[in-house]
mmCIF file with all atom_site columns, C-alpha atoms in Angstrom:
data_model
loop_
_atom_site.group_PDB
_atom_site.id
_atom_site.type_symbol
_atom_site.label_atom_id
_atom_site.label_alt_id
_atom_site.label_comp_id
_atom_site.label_asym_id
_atom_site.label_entity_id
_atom_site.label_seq_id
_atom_site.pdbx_PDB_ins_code
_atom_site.Cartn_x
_atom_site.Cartn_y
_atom_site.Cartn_z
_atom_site.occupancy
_atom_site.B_iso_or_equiv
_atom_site.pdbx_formal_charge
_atom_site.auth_seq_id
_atom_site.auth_comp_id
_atom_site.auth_asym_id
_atom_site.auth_atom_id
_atom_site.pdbx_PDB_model_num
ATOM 1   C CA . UNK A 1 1   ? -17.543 3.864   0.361   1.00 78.00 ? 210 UNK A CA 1
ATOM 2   C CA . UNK A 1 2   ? -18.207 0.811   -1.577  1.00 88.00 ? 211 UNK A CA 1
ATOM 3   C CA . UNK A 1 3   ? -18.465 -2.462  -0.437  1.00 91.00 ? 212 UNK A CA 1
ATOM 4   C CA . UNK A 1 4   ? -14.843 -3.961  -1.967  1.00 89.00 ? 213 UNK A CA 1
ATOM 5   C CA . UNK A 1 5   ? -13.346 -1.324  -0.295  1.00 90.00 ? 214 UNK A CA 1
ATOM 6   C CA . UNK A 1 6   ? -14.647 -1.674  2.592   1.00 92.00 ? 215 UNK A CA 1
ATOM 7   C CA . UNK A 1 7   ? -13.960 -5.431  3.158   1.00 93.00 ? 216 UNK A CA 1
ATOM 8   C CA . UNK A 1 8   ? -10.130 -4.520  2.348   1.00 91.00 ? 217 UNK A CA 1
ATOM 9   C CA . UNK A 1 9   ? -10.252 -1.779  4.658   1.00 93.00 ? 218 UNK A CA 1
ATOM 10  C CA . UNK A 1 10  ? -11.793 -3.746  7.229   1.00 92.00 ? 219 UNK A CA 1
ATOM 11  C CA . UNK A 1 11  ? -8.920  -6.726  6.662   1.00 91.00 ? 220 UNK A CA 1
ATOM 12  C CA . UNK A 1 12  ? -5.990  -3.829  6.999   1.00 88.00 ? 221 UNK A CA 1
ATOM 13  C CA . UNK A 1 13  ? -7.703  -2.766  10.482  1.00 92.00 ? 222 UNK A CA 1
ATOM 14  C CA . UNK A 1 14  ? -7.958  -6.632  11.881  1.00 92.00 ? 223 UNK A CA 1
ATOM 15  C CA . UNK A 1 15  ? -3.594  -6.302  11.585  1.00 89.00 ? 224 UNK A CA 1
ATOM 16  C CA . UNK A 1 16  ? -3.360  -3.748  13.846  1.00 90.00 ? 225 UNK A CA 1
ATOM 17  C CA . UNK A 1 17  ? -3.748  -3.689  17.630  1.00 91.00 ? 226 UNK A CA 1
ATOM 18  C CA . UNK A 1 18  ? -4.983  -0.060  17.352  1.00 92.00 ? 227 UNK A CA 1
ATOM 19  C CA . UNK A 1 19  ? -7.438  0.968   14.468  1.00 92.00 ? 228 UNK A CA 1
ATOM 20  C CA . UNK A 1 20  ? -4.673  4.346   14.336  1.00 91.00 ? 229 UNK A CA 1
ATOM 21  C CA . UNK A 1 21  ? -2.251  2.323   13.067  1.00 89.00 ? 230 UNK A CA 1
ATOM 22  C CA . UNK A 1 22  ? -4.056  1.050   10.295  1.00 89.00 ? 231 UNK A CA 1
ATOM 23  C CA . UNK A 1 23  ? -4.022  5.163   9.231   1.00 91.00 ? 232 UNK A CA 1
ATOM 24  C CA . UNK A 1 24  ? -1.823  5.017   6.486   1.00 87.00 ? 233 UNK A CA 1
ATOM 25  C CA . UNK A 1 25  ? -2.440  2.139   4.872   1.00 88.00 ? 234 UNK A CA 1
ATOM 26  C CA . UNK A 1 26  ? -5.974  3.181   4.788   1.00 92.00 ? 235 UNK A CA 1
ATOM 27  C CA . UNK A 1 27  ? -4.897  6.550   3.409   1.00 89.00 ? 236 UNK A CA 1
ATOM 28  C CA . UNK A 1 28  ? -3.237  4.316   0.566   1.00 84.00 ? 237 UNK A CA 1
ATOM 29  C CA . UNK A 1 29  ? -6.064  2.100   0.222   1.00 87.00 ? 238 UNK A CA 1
ATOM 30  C CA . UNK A 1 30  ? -8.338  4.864   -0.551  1.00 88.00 ? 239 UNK A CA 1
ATOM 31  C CA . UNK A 1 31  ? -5.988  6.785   -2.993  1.00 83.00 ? 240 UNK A CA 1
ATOM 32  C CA . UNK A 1 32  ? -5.458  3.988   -4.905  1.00 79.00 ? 241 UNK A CA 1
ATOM 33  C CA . UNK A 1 33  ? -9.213  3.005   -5.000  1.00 81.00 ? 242 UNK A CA 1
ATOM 34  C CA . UNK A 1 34  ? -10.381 6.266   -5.367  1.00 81.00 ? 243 UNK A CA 1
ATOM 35  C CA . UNK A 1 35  ? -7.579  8.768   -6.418  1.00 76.00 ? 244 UNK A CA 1
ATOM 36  C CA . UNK A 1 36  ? -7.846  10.987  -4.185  1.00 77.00 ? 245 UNK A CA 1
ATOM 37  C CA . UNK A 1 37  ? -8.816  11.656  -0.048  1.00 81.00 ? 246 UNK A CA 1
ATOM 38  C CA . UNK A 1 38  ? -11.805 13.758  -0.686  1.00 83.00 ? 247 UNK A CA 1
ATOM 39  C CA . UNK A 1 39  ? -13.480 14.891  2.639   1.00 85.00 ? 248 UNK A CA 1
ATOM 40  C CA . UNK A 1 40  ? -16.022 12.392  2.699   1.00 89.00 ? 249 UNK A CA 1
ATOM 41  C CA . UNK A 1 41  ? -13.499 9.788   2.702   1.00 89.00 ? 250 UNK A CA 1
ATOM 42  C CA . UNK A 1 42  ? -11.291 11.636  5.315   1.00 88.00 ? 251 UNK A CA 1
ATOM 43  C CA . UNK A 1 43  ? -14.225 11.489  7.602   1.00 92.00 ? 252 UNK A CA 1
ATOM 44  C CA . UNK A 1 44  ? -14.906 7.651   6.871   1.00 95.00 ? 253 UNK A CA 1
ATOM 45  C CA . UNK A 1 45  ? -10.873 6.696   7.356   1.00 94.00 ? 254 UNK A CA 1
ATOM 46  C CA . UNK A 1 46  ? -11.311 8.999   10.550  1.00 94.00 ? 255 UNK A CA 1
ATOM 47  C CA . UNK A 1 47  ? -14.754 6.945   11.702  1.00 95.00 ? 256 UNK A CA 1
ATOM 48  C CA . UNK A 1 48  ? -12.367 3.904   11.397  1.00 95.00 ? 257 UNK A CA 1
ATOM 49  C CA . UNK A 1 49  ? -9.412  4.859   12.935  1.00 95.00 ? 258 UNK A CA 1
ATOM 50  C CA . UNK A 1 50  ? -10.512 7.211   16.009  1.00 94.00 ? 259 UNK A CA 1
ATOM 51  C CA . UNK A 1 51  ? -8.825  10.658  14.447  1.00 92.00 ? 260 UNK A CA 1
ATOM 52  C CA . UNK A 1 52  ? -10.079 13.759  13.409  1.00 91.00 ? 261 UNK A CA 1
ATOM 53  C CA . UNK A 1 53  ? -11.058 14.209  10.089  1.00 87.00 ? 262 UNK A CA 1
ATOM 54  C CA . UNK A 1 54  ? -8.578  16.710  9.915   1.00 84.00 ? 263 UNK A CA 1
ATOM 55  C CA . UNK A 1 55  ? -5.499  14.887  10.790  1.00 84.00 ? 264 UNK A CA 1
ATOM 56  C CA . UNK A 1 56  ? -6.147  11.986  8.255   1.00 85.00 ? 265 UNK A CA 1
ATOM 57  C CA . UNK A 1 57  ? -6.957  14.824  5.568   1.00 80.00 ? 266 UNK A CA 1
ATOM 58  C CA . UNK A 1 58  ? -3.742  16.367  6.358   1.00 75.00 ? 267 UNK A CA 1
ATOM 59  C CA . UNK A 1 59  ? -1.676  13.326  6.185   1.00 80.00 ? 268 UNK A CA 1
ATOM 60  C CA . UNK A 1 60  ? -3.368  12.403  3.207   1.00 79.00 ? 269 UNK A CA 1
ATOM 61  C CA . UNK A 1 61  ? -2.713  15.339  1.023   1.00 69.00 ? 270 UNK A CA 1
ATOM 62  C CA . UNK A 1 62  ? 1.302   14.587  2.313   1.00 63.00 ? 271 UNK A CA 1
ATOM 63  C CA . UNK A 1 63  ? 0.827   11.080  0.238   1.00 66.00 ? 272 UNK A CA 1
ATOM 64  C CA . UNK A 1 64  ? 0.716   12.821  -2.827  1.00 56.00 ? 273 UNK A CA 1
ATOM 65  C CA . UNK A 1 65  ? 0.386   10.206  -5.972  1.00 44.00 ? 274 UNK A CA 1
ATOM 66  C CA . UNK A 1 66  ? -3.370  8.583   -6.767  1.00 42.00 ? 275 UNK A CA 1
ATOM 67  C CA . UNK A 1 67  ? -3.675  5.625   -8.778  1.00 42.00 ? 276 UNK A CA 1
ATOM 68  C CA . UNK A 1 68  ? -2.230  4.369   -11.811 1.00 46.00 ? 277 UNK A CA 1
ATOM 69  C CA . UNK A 1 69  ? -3.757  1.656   -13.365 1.00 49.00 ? 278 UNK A CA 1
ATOM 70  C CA . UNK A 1 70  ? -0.247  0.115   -13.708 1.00 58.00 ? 279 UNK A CA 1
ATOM 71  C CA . UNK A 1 71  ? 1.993   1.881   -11.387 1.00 74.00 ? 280 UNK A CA 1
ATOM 72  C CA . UNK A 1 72  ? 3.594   -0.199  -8.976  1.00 84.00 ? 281 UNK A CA 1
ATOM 73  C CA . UNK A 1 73  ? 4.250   1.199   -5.169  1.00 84.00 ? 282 UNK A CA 1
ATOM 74  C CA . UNK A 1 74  ? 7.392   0.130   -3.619  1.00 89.00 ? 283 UNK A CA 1
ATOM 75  C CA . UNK A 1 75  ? 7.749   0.981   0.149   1.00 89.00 ? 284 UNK A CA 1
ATOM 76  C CA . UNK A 1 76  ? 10.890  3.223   0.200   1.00 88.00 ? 285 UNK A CA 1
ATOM 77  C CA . UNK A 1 77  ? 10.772  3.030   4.503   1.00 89.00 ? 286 UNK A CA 1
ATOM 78  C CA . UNK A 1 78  ? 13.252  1.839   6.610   1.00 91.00 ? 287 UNK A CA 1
ATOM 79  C CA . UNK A 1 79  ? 12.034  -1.342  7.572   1.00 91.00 ? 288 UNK A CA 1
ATOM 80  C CA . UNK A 1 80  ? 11.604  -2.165  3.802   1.00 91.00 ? 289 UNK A CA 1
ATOM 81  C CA . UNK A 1 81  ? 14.903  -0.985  3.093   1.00 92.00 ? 290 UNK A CA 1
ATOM 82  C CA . UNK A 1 82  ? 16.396  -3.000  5.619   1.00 94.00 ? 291 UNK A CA 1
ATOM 83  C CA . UNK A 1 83  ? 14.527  -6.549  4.993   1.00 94.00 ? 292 UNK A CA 1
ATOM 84  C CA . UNK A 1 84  ? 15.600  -5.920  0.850   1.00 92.00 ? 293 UNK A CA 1
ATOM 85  C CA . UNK A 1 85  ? 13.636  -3.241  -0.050  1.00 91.00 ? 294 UNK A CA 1
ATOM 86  C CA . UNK A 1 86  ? 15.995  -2.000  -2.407  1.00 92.00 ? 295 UNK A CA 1
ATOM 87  C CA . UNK A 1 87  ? 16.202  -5.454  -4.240  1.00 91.00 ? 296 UNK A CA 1
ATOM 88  C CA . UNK A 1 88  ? 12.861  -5.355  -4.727  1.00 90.00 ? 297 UNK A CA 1
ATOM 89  C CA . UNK A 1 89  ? 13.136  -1.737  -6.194  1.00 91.00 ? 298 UNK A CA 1
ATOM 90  C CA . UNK A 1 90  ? 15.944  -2.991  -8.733  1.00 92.00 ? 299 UNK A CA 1
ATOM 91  C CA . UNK A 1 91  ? 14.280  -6.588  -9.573  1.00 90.00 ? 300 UNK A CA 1
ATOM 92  C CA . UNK A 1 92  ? 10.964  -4.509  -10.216 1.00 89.00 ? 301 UNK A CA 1
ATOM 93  C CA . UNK A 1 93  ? 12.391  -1.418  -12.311 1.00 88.00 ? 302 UNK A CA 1
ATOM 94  C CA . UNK A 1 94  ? 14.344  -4.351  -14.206 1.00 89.00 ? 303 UNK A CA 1
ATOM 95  C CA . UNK A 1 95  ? 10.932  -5.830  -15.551 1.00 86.00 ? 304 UNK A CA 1
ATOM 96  C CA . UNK A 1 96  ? 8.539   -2.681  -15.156 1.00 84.00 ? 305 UNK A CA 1
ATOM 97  C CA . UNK A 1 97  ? 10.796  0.549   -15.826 1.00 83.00 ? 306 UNK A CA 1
ATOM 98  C CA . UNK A 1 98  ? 8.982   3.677   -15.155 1.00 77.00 ? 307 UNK A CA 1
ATOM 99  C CA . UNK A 1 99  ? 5.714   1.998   -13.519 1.00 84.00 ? 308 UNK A CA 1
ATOM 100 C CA . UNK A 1 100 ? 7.678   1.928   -10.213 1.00 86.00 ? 309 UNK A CA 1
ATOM 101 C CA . UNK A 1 101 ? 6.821   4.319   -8.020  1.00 83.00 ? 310 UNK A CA 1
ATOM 102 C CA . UNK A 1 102 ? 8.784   4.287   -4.320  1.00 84.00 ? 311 UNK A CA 1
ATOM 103 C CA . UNK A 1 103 ? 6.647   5.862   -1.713  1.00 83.00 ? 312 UNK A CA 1
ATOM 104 C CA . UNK A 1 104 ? 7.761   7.037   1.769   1.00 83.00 ? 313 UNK A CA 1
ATOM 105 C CA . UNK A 1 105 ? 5.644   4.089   3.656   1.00 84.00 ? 314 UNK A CA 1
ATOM 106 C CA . UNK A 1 106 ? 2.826   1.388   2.710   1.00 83.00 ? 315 UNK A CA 1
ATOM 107 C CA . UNK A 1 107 ? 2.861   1.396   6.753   1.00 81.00 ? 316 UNK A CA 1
ATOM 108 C CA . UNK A 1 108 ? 3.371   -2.729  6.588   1.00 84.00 ? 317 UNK A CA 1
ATOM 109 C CA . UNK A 1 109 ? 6.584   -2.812  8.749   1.00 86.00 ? 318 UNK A CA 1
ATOM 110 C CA . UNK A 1 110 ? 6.379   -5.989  10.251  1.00 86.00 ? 319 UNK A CA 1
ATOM 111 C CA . UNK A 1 111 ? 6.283   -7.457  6.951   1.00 88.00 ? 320 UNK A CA 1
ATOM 112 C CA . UNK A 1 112 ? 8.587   -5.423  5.098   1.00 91.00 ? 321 UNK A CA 1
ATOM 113 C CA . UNK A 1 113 ? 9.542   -5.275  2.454   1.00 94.00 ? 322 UNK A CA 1
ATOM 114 C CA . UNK A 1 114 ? 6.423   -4.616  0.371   1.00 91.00 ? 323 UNK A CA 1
ATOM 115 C CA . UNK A 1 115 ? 5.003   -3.284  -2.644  1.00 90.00 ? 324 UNK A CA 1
ATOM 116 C CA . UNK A 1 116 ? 1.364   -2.383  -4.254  1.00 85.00 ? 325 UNK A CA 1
ATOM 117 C CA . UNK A 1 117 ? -0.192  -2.785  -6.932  1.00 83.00 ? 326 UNK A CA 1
ATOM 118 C CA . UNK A 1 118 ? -3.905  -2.239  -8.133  1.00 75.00 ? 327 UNK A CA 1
ATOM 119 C CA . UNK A 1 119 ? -4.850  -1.397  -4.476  1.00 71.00 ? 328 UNK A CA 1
ATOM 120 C CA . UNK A 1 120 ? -3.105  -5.239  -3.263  1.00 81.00 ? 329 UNK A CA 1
ATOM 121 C CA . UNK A 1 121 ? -0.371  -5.402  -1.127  1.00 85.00 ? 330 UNK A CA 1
ATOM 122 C CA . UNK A 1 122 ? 2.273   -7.660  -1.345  1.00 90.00 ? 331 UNK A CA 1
ATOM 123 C CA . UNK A 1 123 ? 4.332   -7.990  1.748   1.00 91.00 ? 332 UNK A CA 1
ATOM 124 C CA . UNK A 1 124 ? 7.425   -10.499 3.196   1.00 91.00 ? 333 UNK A CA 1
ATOM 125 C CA . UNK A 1 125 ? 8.803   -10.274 -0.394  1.00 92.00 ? 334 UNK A CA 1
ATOM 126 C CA . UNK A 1 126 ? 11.589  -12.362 -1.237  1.00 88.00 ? 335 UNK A CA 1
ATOM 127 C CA . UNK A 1 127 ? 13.097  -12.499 -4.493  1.00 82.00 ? 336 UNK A CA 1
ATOM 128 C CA . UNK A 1 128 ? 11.833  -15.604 -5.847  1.00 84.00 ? 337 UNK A CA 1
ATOM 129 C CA . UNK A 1 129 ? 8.324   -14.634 -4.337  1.00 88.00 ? 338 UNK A CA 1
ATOM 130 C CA . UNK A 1 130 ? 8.302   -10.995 -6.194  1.00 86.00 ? 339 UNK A CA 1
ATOM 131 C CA . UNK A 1 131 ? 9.923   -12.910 -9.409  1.00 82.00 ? 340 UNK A CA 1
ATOM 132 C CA . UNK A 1 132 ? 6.907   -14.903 -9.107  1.00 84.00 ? 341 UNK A CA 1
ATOM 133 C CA . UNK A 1 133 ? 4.432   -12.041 -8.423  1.00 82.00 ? 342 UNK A CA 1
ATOM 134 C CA . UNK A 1 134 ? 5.845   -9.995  -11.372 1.00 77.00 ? 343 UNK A CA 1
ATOM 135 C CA . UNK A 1 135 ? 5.534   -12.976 -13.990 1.00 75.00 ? 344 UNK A CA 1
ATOM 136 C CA . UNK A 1 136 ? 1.971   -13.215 -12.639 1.00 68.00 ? 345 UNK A CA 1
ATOM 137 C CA . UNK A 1 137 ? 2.710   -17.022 -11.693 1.00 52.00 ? 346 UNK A CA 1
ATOM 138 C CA . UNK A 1 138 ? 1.954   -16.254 -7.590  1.00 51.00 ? 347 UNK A CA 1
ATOM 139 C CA . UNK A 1 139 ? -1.154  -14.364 -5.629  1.00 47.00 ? 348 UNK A CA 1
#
């Protein structure tokens, strides 16, 4: 794996007590870098998170998608949902149509609601914050 990669992988691990916890944002992470969860990089999330190589390569080929250079991910998961995810949905498709994507989980619960974009996340969205982050006037 390269080395940008790995310092974001390394900062999704550090926010969870349990490196298994971190599995599918990782899972994300490397989609979106990479396009796909090719074995080599099911073995290295698996080196990282304590789980077979299997499991993450199973749960990975569930996660569908691969990047798009402008796709936006919006978290479609409960916690989202409940903390505004589905403002964020609307606000978003308002401004960038068919370049939202909603995906089952960016696995960021405790700061729902969230979305992704270019391999970032952006979490504990509110809507002047994602107005912000749209317009390109926030990081």
């Amino acid at each position: 794996m390269n080395e940008a990669l790995e310092q974001r992988a390394r900062q999704l691990l550090s926010r969870y007590p349990r490196p298994s916890g971190a599995l599918m944002p990782l899972i994300d992470l490397v989609l979106t870098d990479l396009g796909a969860c090719e074995p080599e990089a099911a073995r290295w999330i698996a080196g990282l998170t304590g789980l077979s190589a299997a499991a993450v390569a199973g749960i990975a080929s569930s996660r569908g998608g691969g990047r798009s250079a402008d796709g936006v991910r919006v978290c479609a998961g409960l916690s989202c949902r409940l903390m505004g995810g589905d403002e964020v949905d609307r606000r978003l498709r308002e401004r960038l149509g068919d370049l939202v994507i909603p995906v089952p989980c960016l696995g960021v619960c405790s700061a729902a609601p969230a979305f992704e974009r270019g391999g970032r996340l952006f979490e504990g969205l509110t809507p002047e914050r994602l107005d912000d982050l749209v317009s390109g006037e926030a990081a």
